[in-house]
mmCIF file of C-alpha atoms in Angstrom:
data_model
loop_
_atom_site.group_PDB
_atom_site.id
_atom_site.type_symbol
_atom_site.label_atom_id
_atom_site.label_comp_id
_atom_site.label_asym_id
_atom_site.label_seq_id
_atom_site.Cartn_x
_atom_site.Cartn_y
_atom_site.Cartn_z
ATOM 1 C CA UNK A 1 0.000 0.000 0.000
ATOM 2 C CA UNK A 2 1.470 3.325 -1.034
ATOM 3 C CA UNK A 3 1.182 6.013 1.614
ATOM 4 C CA UNK A 4 0.922 9.557 0.314
ATOM 5 C CA UNK A 5 1.953 12.042 2.975
ATOM 6 C CA UNK A 6 0.798 15.646 2.970
ATOM 7 C CA UNK A 7 3.619 17.899 1.829
ATOM 8 C CA UNK A 8 4.004 21.639 1.607
ATOM 9 C CA UNK A 9 6.845 24.098 1.338
ATOM 10 C CA UNK A 10 8.048 25.144 4.778
ATOM 11 C CA UNK A 11 10.302 27.981 5.775
ATOM 12 C CA UNK A 12 13.764 26.693 6.628
ATOM 13 C CA UNK A 13 14.229 25.993 10.319
ATOM 14 C CA UNK A 14 17.318 28.177 10.613
ATOM 15 C CA UNK A 15 15.428 31.113 9.108
ATOM 16 C CA UNK A 16 12.616 30.694 11.627
ATOM 17 C CA UNK A 17 15.119 30.397 14.464
ATOM 18 C CA UNK A 18 16.706 33.709 13.500
ATOM 19 C CA UNK A 19 13.364 35.362 14.287
ATOM 20 C CA UNK A 20 13.699 34.539 17.995
ATOM 21 C CA UNK A 21 13.840 37.503 20.357
ATOM 22 C CA UNK A 22 16.184 37.947 23.310
ATOM 23 C CA UNK A 23 14.047 37.128 26.345
ATOM 24 C CA UNK A 24 16.480 38.491 28.944
ATOM 25 C CA UNK A 25 19.181 41.165 28.524
ATOM 26 C CA UNK A 26 22.855 40.528 29.097
ATOM 27 C CA UNK A 27 23.337 37.234 27.271
ATOM 28 C CA UNK A 28 26.651 36.638 25.515
ATOM 29 C CA UNK A 29 26.979 36.328 21.753
ATOM 30 C CA UNK A 30 28.132 32.755 22.334
ATOM 31 C CA UNK A 31 24.944 31.876 24.202
ATOM 32 C CA UNK A 32 22.775 33.606 21.609
ATOM 33 C CA UNK A 33 24.400 31.730 18.717
ATOM 34 C CA UNK A 34 24.181 28.372 20.487
ATOM 35 C CA UNK A 35 20.550 28.942 21.455
ATOM 36 C CA UNK A 36 19.580 29.895 17.900
ATOM 37 C CA UNK A 37 21.310 26.777 16.562
ATOM 38 C CA UNK A 38 19.474 24.662 19.127
ATOM 39 C CA UNK A 39 16.162 26.319 18.269
ATOM 40 C CA UNK A 40 16.630 25.366 14.621
ATOM 41 C CA UNK A 41 17.140 21.741 15.691
ATOM 42 C CA UNK A 42 14.049 21.946 17.928
ATOM 43 C CA UNK A 43 11.984 23.174 14.972
ATOM 44 C CA UNK A 44 13.272 20.293 12.844
ATOM 45 C CA UNK A 45 12.472 17.867 15.666
ATOM 46 C CA UNK A 46 8.935 19.238 15.925
ATOM 47 C CA UNK A 47 8.486 18.749 12.205
ATOM 48 C CA UNK A 48 9.839 15.216 12.424
ATOM 49 C CA UNK A 49 7.396 14.408 15.236
ATOM 50 C CA UNK A 50 4.587 15.735 13.038
ATOM 51 C CA UNK A 51 5.711 13.490 10.189
ATOM 52 C CA UNK A 52 5.857 10.522 12.567
ATOM 53 C CA UNK A 53 2.296 11.176 13.733
ATOM 54 C CA UNK A 54 1.096 11.446 10.134
ATOM 55 C CA UNK A 55 2.875 8.211 9.213
ATOM 56 C CA UNK A 56 1.362 6.472 12.236
ATOM 57 C CA UNK A 57 -2.146 7.625 11.350
ATOM 58 C CA UNK A 58 -1.611 6.385 7.784
ATOM 59 C CA UNK A 59 -0.822 2.818 8.863
ATOM 60 C CA UNK A 60 -2.818 0.250 6.851
ATOM 61 C CA UNK A 61 -5.380 -1.906 8.653
ATOM 62 C CA UNK A 62 -3.706 -4.049 11.292
ATOM 63 C CA UNK A 63 -4.450 -7.683 12.105
ATOM 64 C CA UNK A 64 -7.919 -8.644 13.305
ATOM 65 C CA UNK A 65 -7.924 -9.726 16.959
ATOM 66 C CA UNK A 66 -9.748 -13.050 16.752
ATOM 67 C CA UNK A 67 -8.906 -14.374 20.210
ATOM 68 C CA UNK A 68 -11.579 -13.829 22.841
ATOM 69 C CA UNK A 69 -9.538 -12.104 25.528
ATOM 70 C CA UNK A 70 -11.512 -11.693 28.732
ATOM 71 C CA UNK A 71 -11.345 -8.950 31.318
ATOM 72 C CA UNK A 72 -13.056 -8.065 34.594
ATOM 73 C CA UNK A 73 -14.148 -4.463 34.966
ATOM 74 C CA UNK A 74 -14.641 -2.355 38.088
ATOM 75 C CA UNK A 75 -18.234 -3.599 38.390
ATOM 76 C CA UNK A 76 -17.087 -7.215 38.485
ATOM 77 C CA UNK A 77 -18.485 -7.935 35.026
ATOM 78 C CA UNK A 78 -16.732 -10.321 32.668
ATOM 79 C CA UNK A 79 -16.182 -8.420 29.400
ATOM 80 C CA UNK A 80 -14.419 -8.887 26.089
ATOM 81 C CA UNK A 81 -11.969 -6.640 24.303
ATOM 82 C CA UNK A 82 -14.673 -5.081 22.142
ATOM 83 C CA UNK A 83 -16.644 -4.132 25.264
ATOM 84 C CA UNK A 84 -13.753 -1.966 26.454
ATOM 85 C CA UNK A 85 -14.375 0.442 23.562
ATOM 86 C CA UNK A 86 -17.649 1.704 25.012
ATOM 87 C CA UNK A 87 -19.092 4.086 22.425
ATOM 88 C CA UNK A 88 -15.697 4.957 20.927
ATOM 89 C CA UNK A 89 -14.065 3.612 17.761
ATOM 90 C CA UNK A 90 -10.573 3.707 19.296
ATOM 91 C CA UNK A 91 -9.326 1.984 22.441
ATOM 92 C CA UNK A 92 -6.073 2.987 24.134
ATOM 93 C CA UNK A 93 -4.784 0.433 26.638
ATOM 94 C CA UNK A 94 -1.849 0.500 29.021
ATOM 95 C CA UNK A 95 -0.798 -2.798 30.580
ATOM 96 C CA UNK A 96 1.025 -1.842 33.742
ATOM 97 C CA UNK A 97 3.495 -3.694 35.934
ATOM 98 C CA UNK A 98 1.321 -4.572 38.915
ATOM 99 C CA UNK A 99 0.818 -8.310 38.881
ATOM 100 C CA UNK A 100 -0.016 -10.540 41.848
ATOM 101 C CA UNK A 101 3.682 -11.246 42.463
ATOM 102 C CA UNK A 102 4.433 -7.570 43.051
ATOM 103 C CA UNK A 103 4.045 -6.145 46.535
ATOM 104 C CA UNK A 104 3.926 -2.637 45.038
ATOM 105 C CA UNK A 105 3.548 -1.393 41.456
ATOM 106 C CA UNK A 106 6.385 -0.366 39.181
ATOM 107 C CA UNK A 107 7.478 3.212 40.075
ATOM 108 C CA UNK A 108 7.777 4.252 36.422
ATOM 109 C CA UNK A 109 4.310 2.902 35.564
ATOM 110 C CA UNK A 110 3.024 4.759 38.610
ATOM 111 C CA UNK A 111 4.699 7.975 37.525
ATOM 112 C CA UNK A 112 3.257 7.772 34.034
ATOM 113 C CA UNK A 113 -0.261 6.908 35.185
ATOM 114 C CA UNK A 114 -0.183 9.850 37.576
ATOM 115 C CA UNK A 115 0.198 12.252 34.672
ATOM 116 C CA UNK A 116 -2.313 10.379 32.513
ATOM 117 C CA UNK A 117 -4.890 10.589 35.316
ATOM 118 C CA UNK A 118 -5.041 14.346 34.859
ATOM 119 C CA UNK A 119 -5.502 14.029 31.097
ATOM 120 C CA UNK A 120 -7.958 11.112 31.170
ATOM 121 C CA UNK A 121 -11.155 13.226 30.974
ATOM 122 C CA UNK A 122 -9.805 14.957 27.871
ATOM 123 C CA UNK A 123 -8.624 11.696 26.293
ATOM 124 C CA UNK A 124 -12.099 10.255 26.896
ATOM 125 C CA UNK A 125 -13.545 12.802 24.490
ATOM 126 C CA UNK A 126 -11.625 11.149 21.660
ATOM 127 C CA UNK A 127 -10.958 7.546 22.683
ATOM 128 C CA UNK A 128 -11.632 4.945 25.328
ATOM 129 C CA UNK A 129 -8.761 4.603 27.816
ATOM 130 C CA UNK A 130 -8.331 1.458 29.911
ATOM 131 C CA UNK A 131 -5.571 0.481 32.314
ATOM 132 C CA UNK A 132 -5.010 -3.279 32.266
ATOM 133 C CA UNK A 133 -3.396 -5.213 35.088
ATOM 134 C CA UNK A 134 -2.909 -8.798 36.223
ATOM 135 C CA UNK A 135 -3.876 -7.928 39.788
ATOM 136 C CA UNK A 136 -7.520 -7.877 40.792
ATOM 137 C CA UNK A 137 -9.478 -4.739 40.025
ATOM 138 C CA UNK A 138 -9.957 -4.204 43.762
ATOM 139 C CA UNK A 139 -6.206 -4.243 44.339
ATOM 140 C CA UNK A 140 -5.580 -1.838 41.474
ATOM 141 C CA UNK A 141 -8.319 0.514 42.649
ATOM 142 C CA UNK A 142 -6.958 0.466 46.203
ATOM 143 C CA UNK A 143 -3.623 1.722 44.937
ATOM 144 C CA UNK A 144 -5.356 4.271 42.712
ATOM 145 C CA UNK A 145 -7.195 5.617 45.760
ATOM 146 C CA UNK A 146 -3.908 5.807 47.650
ATOM 147 C CA UNK A 147 -2.460 7.953 44.856
ATOM 148 C CA UNK A 148 -5.565 10.086 44.444
ATOM 149 C CA UNK A 149 -6.301 8.862 40.928
ATOM 150 C CA UNK A 150 -9.986 9.322 40.236
ATOM 151 C CA UNK A 151 -10.049 9.446 36.445
ATOM 152 C CA UNK A 152 -8.546 6.110 35.409
ATOM 153 C CA UNK A 153 -10.576 3.034 34.473
ATOM 154 C CA UNK A 154 -8.852 -0.163 35.653
ATOM 155 C CA UNK A 155 -9.629 -3.677 34.465
ATOM 156 C CA UNK A 156 -8.098 -7.054 35.255
ATOM 157 C CA UNK A 157 -6.843 -9.395 32.569
ATOM 158 C CA UNK A 158 -8.594 -12.721 33.188
ATOM 159 C CA UNK A 159 -5.913 -15.430 32.798
ATOM 160 C CA UNK A 160 -2.550 -14.530 31.340
ATOM 161 C CA UNK A 161 -3.447 -15.088 27.679
ATOM 162 C CA UNK A 162 -3.315 -11.396 26.811
ATOM 163 C CA UNK A 163 0.031 -10.796 28.509
ATOM 164 C CA UNK A 164 1.527 -14.024 27.173
ATOM 165 C CA UNK A 165 0.458 -13.393 23.587
ATOM 166 C CA UNK A 166 2.014 -9.925 23.698
ATOM 167 C CA UNK A 167 5.242 -11.339 25.141
ATOM 168 C CA UNK A 168 4.865 -9.400 28.383
ATOM 169 C CA UNK A 169 5.436 -12.212 30.901
ATOM 170 C CA UNK A 170 8.933 -12.529 32.352
ATOM 171 C CA UNK A 171 10.657 -15.679 33.535
ATOM 172 C CA UNK A 172 10.507 -14.536 37.175
ATOM 173 C CA UNK A 173 6.714 -14.248 37.068
ATOM 174 C CA UNK A 174 6.623 -10.484 36.696
ATOM 175 C CA UNK A 175 5.475 -8.572 33.649
ATOM 176 C CA UNK A 176 6.588 -5.840 31.259
ATOM 177 C CA UNK A 177 4.448 -2.827 30.315
ATOM 178 C CA UNK A 178 2.773 -2.239 26.967
ATOM 179 C CA UNK A 179 0.894 0.620 25.362
ATOM 180 C CA UNK A 180 -1.475 -0.772 22.717
ATOM 181 C CA UNK A 181 -4.060 1.011 20.573
ATOM 182 C CA UNK A 182 -6.947 -0.882 18.979
ATOM 183 C CA UNK A 183 -9.441 0.186 16.322
ATOM 184 C CA UNK A 184 -13.007 -1.079 16.046
ATOM 185 C CA UNK A 185 -14.823 -1.494 12.748
ATOM 186 C CA UNK A 186 -18.282 -2.908 13.337
ATOM 187 C CA UNK A 187 -17.824 -6.182 15.201
ATOM 188 C CA UNK A 188 -14.154 -6.448 14.276
ATOM 189 C CA UNK A 189 -11.298 -5.263 16.464
ATOM 190 C CA UNK A 190 -7.944 -4.612 14.820
ATOM 191 C CA UNK A 191 -4.559 -3.701 16.172
ATOM 192 C CA UNK A 192 -3.749 -0.116 15.196
ATOM 193 C CA UNK A 193 -0.411 0.498 16.940
ATOM 194 C CA UNK A 194 1.587 -0.902 19.829
ATOM 195 C CA UNK A 195 4.811 0.061 21.536
ATOM 196 C CA UNK A 196 7.574 -2.021 19.990
ATOM 197 C CA UNK A 197 10.888 -0.654 21.255
ATOM 198 C CA UNK A 198 12.268 -3.454 23.409
ATOM 199 C CA UNK A 199 15.155 -3.527 25.868
ATOM 200 C CA UNK A 200 17.397 -4.836 23.098
ATOM 201 C CA UNK A 201 16.697 -1.711 21.031
ATOM 202 C CA UNK A 202 17.828 0.727 23.718
ATOM 203 C CA UNK A 203 20.904 2.804 22.994
ATOM 204 C CA UNK A 204 23.906 2.441 25.344
ATOM 205 C CA UNK A 205 23.336 3.828 28.849
ATOM 206 C CA UNK A 206 19.685 4.626 28.132
ATOM 207 C CA UNK A 207 16.405 3.156 29.323
ATOM 208 C CA UNK A 208 14.293 1.474 26.646
ATOM 209 C CA UNK A 209 11.560 3.862 25.610
ATOM 210 C CA UNK A 210 9.368 4.766 22.685
ATOM 211 C CA UNK A 211 9.719 7.869 20.575
ATOM 212 C CA UNK A 212 8.451 10.417 21.107
ATOM 213 C CA UNK A 213 8.762 9.855 24.851
ATOM 214 C CA UNK A 214 5.272 9.687 26.333
ATOM 215 C CA UNK A 215 6.427 10.313 29.911
ATOM 216 C CA UNK A 216 6.078 13.958 30.910
ATOM 217 C CA UNK A 217 8.660 13.370 33.662
ATOM 218 C CA UNK A 218 11.452 12.796 31.163
ATOM 219 C CA UNK A 219 10.231 15.527 28.825
ATOM 220 C CA UNK A 220 10.512 18.066 31.658
ATOM 221 C CA UNK A 221 13.892 16.795 32.884
ATOM 222 C CA UNK A 222 15.221 16.945 29.324
ATOM 223 C CA UNK A 223 14.749 20.725 29.558
ATOM 224 C CA UNK A 224 17.086 21.012 32.550
ATOM 225 C CA UNK A 225 20.893 21.388 32.597
ATOM 226 C CA UNK A 226 21.246 18.171 34.602
ATOM 227 C CA UNK A 227 19.012 16.143 32.282
ATOM 228 C CA UNK A 228 17.605 12.787 33.340
ATOM 229 C CA UNK A 229 20.591 11.806 35.447
ATOM 230 C CA UNK A 230 22.269 8.420 35.713
ATOM 231 C CA UNK A 231 22.010 7.763 39.458
ATOM 232 C CA UNK A 232 18.330 8.548 39.993
ATOM 233 C CA UNK A 233 15.014 6.877 39.208
ATOM 234 C CA UNK A 234 11.401 7.585 40.217
ATOM 235 C CA UNK A 235 10.205 6.184 43.551
ATOM 236 C CA UNK A 236 6.748 5.524 44.919
ATOM 237 C CA UNK A 237 7.470 7.696 47.966
ATOM 238 C CA UNK A 238 10.043 10.342 48.857
ATOM 239 C CA UNK A 239 11.293 11.305 52.302
ATOM 240 C CA UNK A 240 10.104 14.737 53.391
#
């Protein structure tokens, strides 16, 4: 299938960057030149992210999900994958690392869900959002209450078929996370997109992650002089 992307003539990034104004007086010529050069790269990066999003949206129809995966929702009802769509045509799922073997959830999953909780009402205007876990719904909701999450919809994966088929089960009985987007067409459910950057694809001295990075934590820290750091990682609690 040939994908035709929308194209148009854009002003060169370096020309746009030259339009930037000095926000504070007293900066050196060296800083100004370096900041303008960086701004040009940031404009190019923004354009590349736009092209990535367009290419993602133009993906051809993915495989039909024929297997009858079962889930238990917050009401205790046994539901199928298609039921998780509600009245939406798109279903966004996040399978988080909080299985029965874990005493506490993964700190990074927790960090990400904390930011998603604030955006969930807005996301719900465009797509159904479900958080999938191997632990019981009651256990997931208890942790959500502890964190003050009131906007996330948790469901339990009944059996480990879903996690196993996606390759998310680890040898030690724990699980790996996965962000998966499904599309409904009538009574058919198809895969639209799923995170696919594995540990083996990570660059040296970096955590495995998708691009663009969906975690607001890292996006903010990337703006700082210290960056993400190499001797620090999110925790569930911090000493006051």
